[in-house]
Amino acid sequence: MADAMPYLTIGCQAVVAVTFARSCAAKAAGRDAFADFRRWLSGALRVPAALAAPVAAGAVIAEAAAAAALLVPPLVPIGFLAAVLLLAVFTVAVVSMIRRRVRVPCRCFGAGRRPPGVPHAVRNLVLLTAASIGAVTALAGDGPPPADAAAALAALAGAAAALLLIDLEEIIDLVRPLAVTSEESP
């Protein structure tokens, strides 16, 4: 089991870093994207208008910093710990919006189509679990990360998992049964 820990760490690094990088990029894609995120914070999360811009900037900076730290070997444990903290806050925010029945589409990855729901909470819990496992394995690890084909495969698997989590809404739409209206039924 100890031999697999560096690869588990690498996979967790990839899933969390890719997800945070995509989330950060969507929010900082331009003035309009950032303004939409800031307005969403005020409306959906009830952040006071005077604090929305600094909170929005803080979220973008924190995601970027955590993603970057996960790519620098000496900073990996700090990156994971930052990710755990951020994901805990994001998960609480999503659950709060679900409980308040917020109907505004989620802005986690830019312009979402669905309001916060169970898939958003599950995605955040999966990411929180990956960040937590990564933190434990990174802190327990000794020595530099391996640089072999298995490490590349672990990174690729983590990146693929991140892409699936990022596009979870679309994947759910693909597998969700189509609603048939009474006019369409035989």
JSON list of C-alpha atoms in Angstrom, two decimals:
[
{"chain": "A", "resi": 1, "resn": "MET", "atom": "CA", "xyz": [0.00, 0.00, 0.00]},
{"chain": "A", "resi": 2, "resn": "ALA", "atom": "CA", "xyz": [2.85, 2.37, 0.80]},
{"chain": "A", "resi": 3, "resn": "ASP", "atom": "CA", "xyz": [4.15, 2.01, -2.78]},
{"chain": "A", "resi": 4, "resn": "ALA", "atom": "CA", "xyz": [0.80, 3.22, -4.19]},
{"chain": "A", "resi": 5, "resn": "MET", "atom": "CA", "xyz": [0.65, 6.35, -2.01]},
{"chain": "A", "resi": 6, "resn": "PRO", "atom": "CA", "xyz": [2.71, 8.62, -4.29]},
{"chain": "A", "resi": 7, "resn": "TYR", "atom": "CA", "xyz": [0.46, 7.71, -7.23]},
{"chain": "A", "resi": 8, "resn": "LEU", "atom": "CA", "xyz": [-2.67, 8.34, -5.19]},
{"chain": "A", "resi": 9, "resn": "THR", "atom": "CA", "xyz": [-1.24, 11.74, -4.25]},
{"chain": "A", "resi": 10, "resn": "ILE", "atom": "CA", "xyz": [-0.54, 12.52, -7.92]},
{"chain": "A", "resi": 11, "resn": "GLY", "atom": "CA", "xyz": [-4.07, 11.53, -8.96]},
{"chain": "A", "resi": 12, "resn": "CYS", "atom": "CA", "xyz": [-5.56, 13.68, -6.22]},
{"chain": "A", "resi": 13, "resn": "GLN", "atom": "CA", "xyz": [-3.28, 16.59, -7.21]},
{"chain": "A", "resi": 14, "resn": "ALA", "atom": "CA", "xyz": [-4.53, 16.39, -10.78]},
{"chain": "A", "resi": 15, "resn": "VAL", "atom": "CA", "xyz": [-8.24, 16.17, -9.98]},
{"chain": "A", "resi": 16, "resn": "VAL", "atom": "CA", "xyz": [-8.14, 19.11, -7.56]},
{"chain": "A", "resi": 17, "resn": "ALA", "atom": "CA", "xyz": [-5.70, 21.29, -9.52]},
{"chain": "A", "resi": 18, "resn": "VAL", "atom": "CA", "xyz": [-7.51, 20.87, -12.85]},
{"chain": "A", "resi": 19, "resn": "THR", "atom": "CA", "xyz": [-10.90, 21.54, -11.23]},
{"chain": "A", "resi": 20, "resn": "PHE", "atom": "CA", "xyz": [-9.68, 24.67, -9.44]},
{"chain": "A", "resi": 21, "resn": "ALA", "atom": "CA", "xyz": [-7.84, 25.92, -12.52]},
{"chain": "A", "resi": 22, "resn": "ARG", "atom": "CA", "xyz": [-10.99, 25.55, -14.65]},
{"chain": "A", "resi": 23, "resn": "SER", "atom": "CA", "xyz": [-13.18, 27.16, -12.01]},
{"chain": "A", "resi": 24, "resn": "CYS", "atom": "CA", "xyz": [-10.76, 30.06, -11.57]},
{"chain": "A", "resi": 25, "resn": "ALA", "atom": "CA", "xyz": [-10.41, 30.55, -15.33]},
{"chain": "A", "resi": 26, "resn": "ALA", "atom": "CA", "xyz": [-14.19, 30.66, -15.82]},
{"chain": "A", "resi": 27, "resn": "LYS", "atom": "CA", "xyz": [-14.64, 33.32, -13.16]},
{"chain": "A", "resi": 28, "resn": "ALA", "atom": "CA", "xyz": [-11.70, 35.42, -14.37]},
{"chain": "A", "resi": 29, "resn": "ALA", "atom": "CA", "xyz": [-12.34, 35.03, -18.12]},
{"chain": "A", "resi": 30, "resn": "GLY", "atom": "CA", "xyz": [-13.07, 38.72, -18.45]},
{"chain": "A", "resi": 31, "resn": "ARG", "atom": "CA", "xyz": [-14.91, 41.62, -16.87]},
{"chain": "A", "resi": 32, "resn": "ASP", "atom": "CA", "xyz": [-18.32, 40.20, -17.71]},
{"chain": "A", "resi": 33, "resn": "ALA", "atom": "CA", "xyz": [-17.56, 36.76, -16.28]},
{"chain": "A", "resi": 34, "resn": "PHE", "atom": "CA", "xyz": [-16.15, 38.27, -13.09]},
{"chain": "A", "resi": 35, "resn": "ALA", "atom": "CA", "xyz": [-19.10, 40.69, -12.78]},
{"chain": "A", "resi": 36, "resn": "ASP", "atom": "CA", "xyz": [-21.54, 37.79, -13.23]},
{"chain": "A", "resi": 37, "resn": "PHE", "atom": "CA", "xyz": [-19.76, 35.85, -10.49]},
{"chain": "A", "resi": 38, "resn": "ARG", "atom": "CA", "xyz": [-19.78, 38.90, -8.19]},
{"chain": "A", "resi": 39, "resn": "ARG", "atom": "CA", "xyz": [-23.53, 39.47, -8.77]},
{"chain": "A", "resi": 40, "resn": "TRP", "atom": "CA", "xyz": [-24.19, 35.77, -8.20]},
{"chain": "A", "resi": 41, "resn": "LEU", "atom": "CA", "xyz": [-22.39, 35.97, -4.85]},
{"chain": "A", "resi": 42, "resn": "SER", "atom": "CA", "xyz": [-24.65, 38.88, -3.83]},
{"chain": "A", "resi": 43, "resn": "GLY", "atom": "CA", "xyz": [-27.84, 37.19, -4.97]},
{"chain": "A", "resi": 44, "resn": "ALA", "atom": "CA", "xyz": [-27.46, 33.46, -4.46]},
{"chain": "A", "resi": 45, "resn": "LEU", "atom": "CA", "xyz": [-25.09, 33.52, -1.49]},
{"chain": "A", "resi": 46, "resn": "ARG", "atom": "CA", "xyz": [-26.36, 36.76, 0.05]},
{"chain": "A", "resi": 47, "resn": "VAL", "atom": "CA", "xyz": [-22.90, 38.30, 0.26]},
{"chain": "A", "resi": 48, "resn": "PRO", "atom": "CA", "xyz": [-23.41, 42.03, 1.01]},
{"chain": "A", "resi": 49, "resn": "ALA", "atom": "CA", "xyz": [-22.90, 44.12, -2.14]},
{"chain": "A", "resi": 50, "resn": "ALA", "atom": "CA", "xyz": [-20.00, 46.03, -0.58]},
{"chain": "A", "resi": 51, "resn": "LEU", "atom": "CA", "xyz": [-18.17, 42.74, 0.08]},
{"chain": "A", "resi": 52, "resn": "ALA", "atom": "CA", "xyz": [-19.06, 40.90, -3.14]},
{"chain": "A", "resi": 53, "resn": "ALA", "atom": "CA", "xyz": [-16.10, 42.18, -5.19]},
{"chain": "A", "resi": 54, "resn": "PRO", "atom": "CA", "xyz": [-13.45, 41.39, -2.55]},
{"chain": "A", "resi": 55, "resn": "VAL", "atom": "CA", "xyz": [-15.03, 38.00, -1.84]},
{"chain": "A", "resi": 56, "resn": "ALA", "atom": "CA", "xyz": [-15.14, 37.23, -5.58]},
{"chain": "A", "resi": 57, "resn": "ALA", "atom": "CA", "xyz": [-11.51, 38.27, -6.01]},
{"chain": "A", "resi": 58, "resn": "GLY", "atom": "CA", "xyz": [-10.53, 36.27, -2.92]},
{"chain": "A", "resi": 59, "resn": "ALA", "atom": "CA", "xyz": [-12.24, 33.15, -4.26]},
{"chain": "A", "resi": 60, "resn": "VAL", "atom": "CA", "xyz": [-10.52, 33.44, -7.64]},
{"chain": "A", "resi": 61, "resn": "ILE", "atom": "CA", "xyz": [-7.12, 34.10, -6.06]},
{"chain": "A", "resi": 62, "resn": "ALA", "atom": "CA", "xyz": [-7.53, 31.28, -3.54]},
{"chain": "A", "resi": 63, "resn": "GLU", "atom": "CA", "xyz": [-8.49, 28.77, -6.25]},
{"chain": "A", "resi": 64, "resn": "ALA", "atom": "CA", "xyz": [-5.55, 29.85, -8.42]},
{"chain": "A", "resi": 65, "resn": "ALA", "atom": "CA", "xyz": [-3.13, 29.70, -5.49]},
{"chain": "A", "resi": 66, "resn": "ALA", "atom": "CA", "xyz": [-4.30, 26.25, -4.41]},
{"chain": "A", "resi": 67, "resn": "ALA", "atom": "CA", "xyz": [-4.08, 24.92, -7.98]},
{"chain": "A", "resi": 68, "resn": "ALA", "atom": "CA", "xyz": [-0.59, 26.38, -8.42]},
{"chain": "A", "resi": 69, "resn": "ALA", "atom": "CA", "xyz": [0.63, 25.05, -5.07]},
{"chain": "A", "resi": 70, "resn": "LEU", "atom": "CA", "xyz": [-0.49, 21.57, -6.08]},
{"chain": "A", "resi": 71, "resn": "LEU", "atom": "CA", "xyz": [1.96, 21.71, -8.98]},
{"chain": "A", "resi": 72, "resn": "VAL", "atom": "CA", "xyz": [5.05, 22.65, -6.94]},
{"chain": "A", "resi": 73, "resn": "PRO", "atom": "CA", "xyz": [6.35, 19.61, -5.01]},
{"chain": "A", "resi": 74, "resn": "PRO", "atom": "CA", "xyz": [7.39, 21.41, -1.78]},
{"chain": "A", "resi": 75, "resn": "LEU", "atom": "CA", "xyz": [4.01, 23.23, -1.68]},
{"chain": "A", "resi": 76, "resn": "VAL", "atom": "CA", "xyz": [1.75, 20.24, -2.39]},
{"chain": "A", "resi": 77, "resn": "PRO", "atom": "CA", "xyz": [0.70, 19.67, 1.26]},
{"chain": "A", "resi": 78, "resn": "ILE", "atom": "CA", "xyz": [-0.14, 23.39, 1.61]},
{"chain": "A", "resi": 79, "resn": "GLY", "atom": "CA", "xyz": [-2.07, 23.26, -1.67]},
{"chain": "A", "resi": 80, "resn": "PHE", "atom": "CA", "xyz": [-4.11, 20.31, -0.44]},
{"chain": "A", "resi": 81, "resn": "LEU", "atom": "CA", "xyz": [-4.82, 21.93, 2.92]},
{"chain": "A", "resi": 82, "resn": "ALA", "atom": "CA", "xyz": [-5.94, 25.13, 1.16]},
{"chain": "A", "resi": 83, "resn": "ALA", "atom": "CA", "xyz": [-8.13, 23.04, -1.15]},
{"chain": "A", "resi": 84, "resn": "VAL", "atom": "CA", "xyz": [-9.72, 21.23, 1.80]},
{"chain": "A", "resi": 85, "resn": "LEU", "atom": "CA", "xyz": [-10.58, 24.56, 3.41]},
{"chain": "A", "resi": 86, "resn": "LEU", "atom": "CA", "xyz": [-11.96, 26.05, 0.19]},
{"chain": "A", "resi": 87, "resn": "LEU", "atom": "CA", "xyz": [-13.97, 22.95, -0.67]},
{"chain": "A", "resi": 88, "resn": "ALA", "atom": "CA", "xyz": [-15.43, 22.81, 2.84]},
{"chain": "A", "resi": 89, "resn": "VAL", "atom": "CA", "xyz": [-16.59, 26.42, 2.45]},
{"chain": "A", "resi": 90, "resn": "PHE", "atom": "CA", "xyz": [-17.91, 25.77, -1.08]},
{"chain": "A", "resi": 91, "resn": "THR", "atom": "CA", "xyz": [-19.78, 22.66, 0.08]},
{"chain": "A", "resi": 92, "resn": "VAL", "atom": "CA", "xyz": [-21.42, 24.50, 2.97]},
{"chain": "A", "resi": 93, "resn": "ALA", "atom": "CA", "xyz": [-22.41, 27.28, 0.54]},
{"chain": "A", "resi": 94, "resn": "VAL", "atom": "CA", "xyz": [-23.96, 24.80, -1.90]},
{"chain": "A", "resi": 95, "resn": "VAL", "atom": "CA", "xyz": [-25.87, 22.99, 0.84]},
{"chain": "A", "resi": 96, "resn": "SER", "atom": "CA", "xyz": [-27.10, 26.35, 2.16]},
{"chain": "A", "resi": 97, "resn": "MET", "atom": "CA", "xyz": [-28.37, 27.32, -1.29]},
{"chain": "A", "resi": 98, "resn": "ILE", "atom": "CA", "xyz": [-30.08, 23.95, -1.73]},
{"chain": "A", "resi": 99, "resn": "ARG", "atom": "CA", "xyz": [-31.81, 24.32, 1.64]},
{"chain": "A", "resi": 100, "resn": "ARG", "atom": "CA", "xyz": [-32.94, 27.86, 0.74]},
{"chain": "A", "resi": 101, "resn": "ARG", "atom": "CA", "xyz": [-34.13, 26.59, -2.64]},
{"chain": "A", "resi": 102, "resn": "VAL", "atom": "CA", "xyz": [-32.03, 29.08, -4.60]},
{"chain": "A", "resi": 103, "resn": "ARG", "atom": "CA", "xyz": [-33.13, 28.94, -8.24]},
{"chain": "A", "resi": 104, "resn": "VAL", "atom": "CA", "xyz": [-30.27, 31.00, -9.71]},
{"chain": "A", "resi": 105, "resn": "PRO", "atom": "CA", "xyz": [-27.91, 28.85, -11.84]},
{"chain": "A", "resi": 106, "resn": "CYS", "atom": "CA", "xyz": [-24.63, 27.97, -10.16]},
{"chain": "A", "resi": 107, "resn": "ARG", "atom": "CA", "xyz": [-21.57, 30.02, -11.21]},
{"chain": "A", "resi": 108, "resn": "CYS", "atom": "CA", "xyz": [-18.96, 27.50, -10.06]},
{"chain": "A", "resi": 109, "resn": "PHE", "atom": "CA", "xyz": [-17.57, 27.05, -13.57]},
{"chain": "A", "resi": 110, "resn": "GLY", "atom": "CA", "xyz": [-18.89, 30.16, -15.25]},
{"chain": "A", "resi": 111, "resn": "ALA", "atom": "CA", "xyz": [-22.40, 30.35, -16.61]},
{"chain": "A", "resi": 112, "resn": "GLY", "atom": "CA", "xyz": [-24.17, 27.29, -15.25]},
{"chain": "A", "resi": 113, "resn": "ARG", "atom": "CA", "xyz": [-27.58, 26.18, -16.43]},
{"chain": "A", "resi": 114, "resn": "ARG", "atom": "CA", "xyz": [-28.92, 24.60, -13.27]},
{"chain": "A", "resi": 115, "resn": "PRO", "atom": "CA", "xyz": [-29.45, 25.96, -9.79]},
{"chain": "A", "resi": 116, "resn": "PRO", "atom": "CA", "xyz": [-27.39, 24.40, -7.03]},
{"chain": "A", "resi": 117, "resn": "GLY", "atom": "CA", "xyz": [-28.59, 20.89, -6.34]},
{"chain": "A", "resi": 118, "resn": "VAL", "atom": "CA", "xyz": [-27.54, 17.47, -5.16]},
{"chain": "A", "resi": 119, "resn": "PRO", "atom": "CA", "xyz": [-25.10, 16.97, -8.08]},
{"chain": "A", "resi": 120, "resn": "HIS", "atom": "CA", "xyz": [-23.24, 20.13, -7.04]},
{"chain": "A", "resi": 121, "resn": "ALA", "atom": "CA", "xyz": [-23.04, 18.95, -3.43]},
{"chain": "A", "resi": 122, "resn": "VAL", "atom": "CA", "xyz": [-21.89, 15.48, -4.51]},
{"chain": "A", "resi": 123, "resn": "ARG", "atom": "CA", "xyz": [-19.25, 16.98, -6.81]},
{"chain": "A", "resi": 124, "resn": "ASN", "atom": "CA", "xyz": [-17.92, 19.13, -3.97]},
{"chain": "A", "resi": 125, "resn": "LEU", "atom": "CA", "xyz": [-17.90, 16.19, -1.56]},
{"chain": "A", "resi": 126, "resn": "VAL", "atom": "CA", "xyz": [-15.96, 14.08, -4.08]},
{"chain": "A", "resi": 127, "resn": "LEU", "atom": "CA", "xyz": [-13.45, 16.90, -4.51]},
{"chain": "A", "resi": 128, "resn": "LEU", "atom": "CA", "xyz": [-13.26, 17.42, -0.75]},
{"chain": "A", "resi": 129, "resn": "THR", "atom": "CA", "xyz": [-12.56, 13.71, -0.32]},
{"chain": "A", "resi": 130, "resn": "ALA", "atom": "CA", "xyz": [-9.84, 13.81, -3.00]},
{"chain": "A", "resi": 131, "resn": "ALA", "atom": "CA", "xyz": [-8.24, 16.87, -1.39]},
{"chain": "A", "resi": 132, "resn": "SER", "atom": "CA", "xyz": [-8.37, 15.24, 2.05]},
{"chain": "A", "resi": 133, "resn": "ILE", "atom": "CA", "xyz": [-6.86, 11.98, 0.81]},
{"chain": "A", "resi": 134, "resn": "GLY", "atom": "CA", "xyz": [-4.24, 13.96, -1.08]},
{"chain": "A", "resi": 135, "resn": "ALA", "atom": "CA", "xyz": [-3.38, 15.96, 2.03]},
{"chain": "A", "resi": 136, "resn": "VAL", "atom": "CA", "xyz": [-2.94, 12.81, 4.11]},
{"chain": "A", "resi": 137, "resn": "THR", "atom": "CA", "xyz": [-0.85, 11.00, 1.49]},
{"chain": "A", "resi": 138, "resn": "ALA", "atom": "CA", "xyz": [1.25, 14.11, 0.72]},
{"chain": "A", "resi": 139, "resn": "LEU", "atom": "CA", "xyz": [1.98, 14.68, 4.40]},
{"chain": "A", "resi": 140, "resn": "ALA", "atom": "CA", "xyz": [2.82, 10.99, 4.90]},
{"chain": "A", "resi": 141, "resn": "GLY", "atom": "CA", "xyz": [5.00, 10.80, 1.79]},
{"chain": "A", "resi": 142, "resn": "ASP", "atom": "CA", "xyz": [8.74, 10.78, 1.90]},
{"chain": "A", "resi": 143, "resn": "GLY", "atom": "CA", "xyz": [10.95, 11.82, -0.95]},
{"chain": "A", "resi": 144, "resn": "PRO", "atom": "CA", "xyz": [10.29, 13.32, -4.34]},
{"chain": "A", "resi": 145, "resn": "PRO", "atom": "CA", "xyz": [7.29, 12.21, -6.38]},
{"chain": "A", "resi": 146, "resn": "PRO", "atom": "CA", "xyz": [7.95, 9.43, -8.88]},
{"chain": "A", "resi": 147, "resn": "ALA", "atom": "CA", "xyz": [8.54, 10.38, -12.52]},
{"chain": "A", "resi": 148, "resn": "ASP", "atom": "CA", "xyz": [7.53, 7.25, -14.37]},
{"chain": "A", "resi": 149, "resn": "ALA", "atom": "CA", "xyz": [4.74, 6.00, -16.62]},
{"chain": "A", "resi": 150, "resn": "ALA", "atom": "CA", "xyz": [2.56, 5.12, -13.62]},
{"chain": "A", "resi": 151, "resn": "ALA", "atom": "CA", "xyz": [2.86, 8.71, -12.35]},
{"chain": "A", "resi": 152, "resn": "ALA", "atom": "CA", "xyz": [1.81, 10.03, -15.76]},
{"chain": "A", "resi": 153, "resn": "LEU", "atom": "CA", "xyz": [-1.13, 7.61, -15.78]},
{"chain": "A", "resi": 154, "resn": "ALA", "atom": "CA", "xyz": [-2.17, 8.74, -12.28]},
{"chain": "A", "resi": 155, "resn": "ALA", "atom": "CA", "xyz": [-2.05, 12.38, -13.39]},
{"chain": "A", "resi": 156, "resn": "LEU", "atom": "CA", "xyz": [-4.03, 11.60, -16.53]},
{"chain": "A", "resi": 157, "resn": "ALA", "atom": "CA", "xyz": [-6.66, 9.69, -14.52]},
{"chain": "A", "resi": 158, "resn": "GLY", "atom": "CA", "xyz": [-6.97, 12.57, -12.08]},
{"chain": "A", "resi": 159, "resn": "ALA", "atom": "CA", "xyz": [-7.35, 15.09, -14.91]},
{"chain": "A", "resi": 160, "resn": "ALA", "atom": "CA", "xyz": [-9.99, 12.91, -16.58]},
{"chain": "A", "resi": 161, "resn": "ALA", "atom": "CA", "xyz": [-11.90, 12.63, -13.30]},
{"chain": "A", "resi": 162, "resn": "ALA", "atom": "CA", "xyz": [-11.73, 16.43, -12.96]},
{"chain": "A", "resi": 163, "resn": "LEU", "atom": "CA", "xyz": [-13.21, 16.90, -16.43]},
{"chain": "A", "resi": 164, "resn": "LEU", "atom": "CA", "xyz": [-16.04, 14.51, -15.58]},
{"chain": "A", "resi": 165, "resn": "LEU", "atom": "CA", "xyz": [-16.76, 16.40, -12.37]},
{"chain": "A", "resi": 166, "resn": "ILE", "atom": "CA", "xyz": [-16.63, 19.77, -14.13]},
{"chain": "A", "resi": 167, "resn": "ASP", "atom": "CA", "xyz": [-19.13, 18.59, -16.75]},
{"chain": "A", "resi": 168, "resn": "LEU", "atom": "CA", "xyz": [-21.33, 16.72, -14.28]},
{"chain": "A", "resi": 169, "resn": "GLU", "atom": "CA", "xyz": [-24.43, 18.79, -15.16]},
{"chain": "A", "resi": 170, "resn": "GLU", "atom": "CA", "xyz": [-24.12, 17.88, -18.85]},
{"chain": "A", "resi": 171, "resn": "ILE", "atom": "CA", "xyz": [-23.46, 14.21, -18.05]},
{"chain": "A", "resi": 172, "resn": "ILE", "atom": "CA", "xyz": [-26.57, 14.08, -15.88]},
{"chain": "A", "resi": 173, "resn": "ASP", "atom": "CA", "xyz": [-28.58, 15.67, -18.70]},
{"chain": "A", "resi": 174, "resn": "LEU", "atom": "CA", "xyz": [-27.37, 12.91, -21.04]},
{"chain": "A", "resi": 175, "resn": "VAL", "atom": "CA", "xyz": [-28.45, 10.06, -18.78]},
{"chain": "A", "resi": 176, "resn": "ARG", "atom": "CA", "xyz": [-31.61, 11.62, -17.35]},
{"chain": "A", "resi": 177, "resn": "PRO", "atom": "CA", "xyz": [-34.77, 10.21, -18.94]},
{"chain": "A", "resi": 178, "resn": "LEU", "atom": "CA", "xyz": [-36.55, 12.62, -21.24]},
{"chain": "A", "resi": 179, "resn": "ALA", "atom": "CA", "xyz": [-39.79, 14.04, -19.90]},
{"chain": "A", "resi": 180, "resn": "VAL", "atom": "CA", "xyz": [-42.73, 13.17, -22.13]},
{"chain": "A", "resi": 181, "resn": "THR", "atom": "CA", "xyz": [-45.57, 15.67, -22.21]},
{"chain": "A", "resi": 182, "resn": "SER", "atom": "CA", "xyz": [-49.17, 14.53, -22.52]},
{"chain": "A", "resi": 183, "resn": "GLU", "atom": "CA", "xyz": [-49.24, 15.84, -26.13]},
{"chain": "A", "resi": 184, "resn": "GLU", "atom": "CA", "xyz": [-46.31, 13.59, -27.05]},
{"chain": "A", "resi": 185, "resn": "SER", "atom": "CA", "xyz": [-47.51, 10.43, -25.37]},
{"chain": "A", "resi": 186, "resn": "PRO", "atom": "CA", "xyz": [-49.22, 7.77, -27.53]}
]
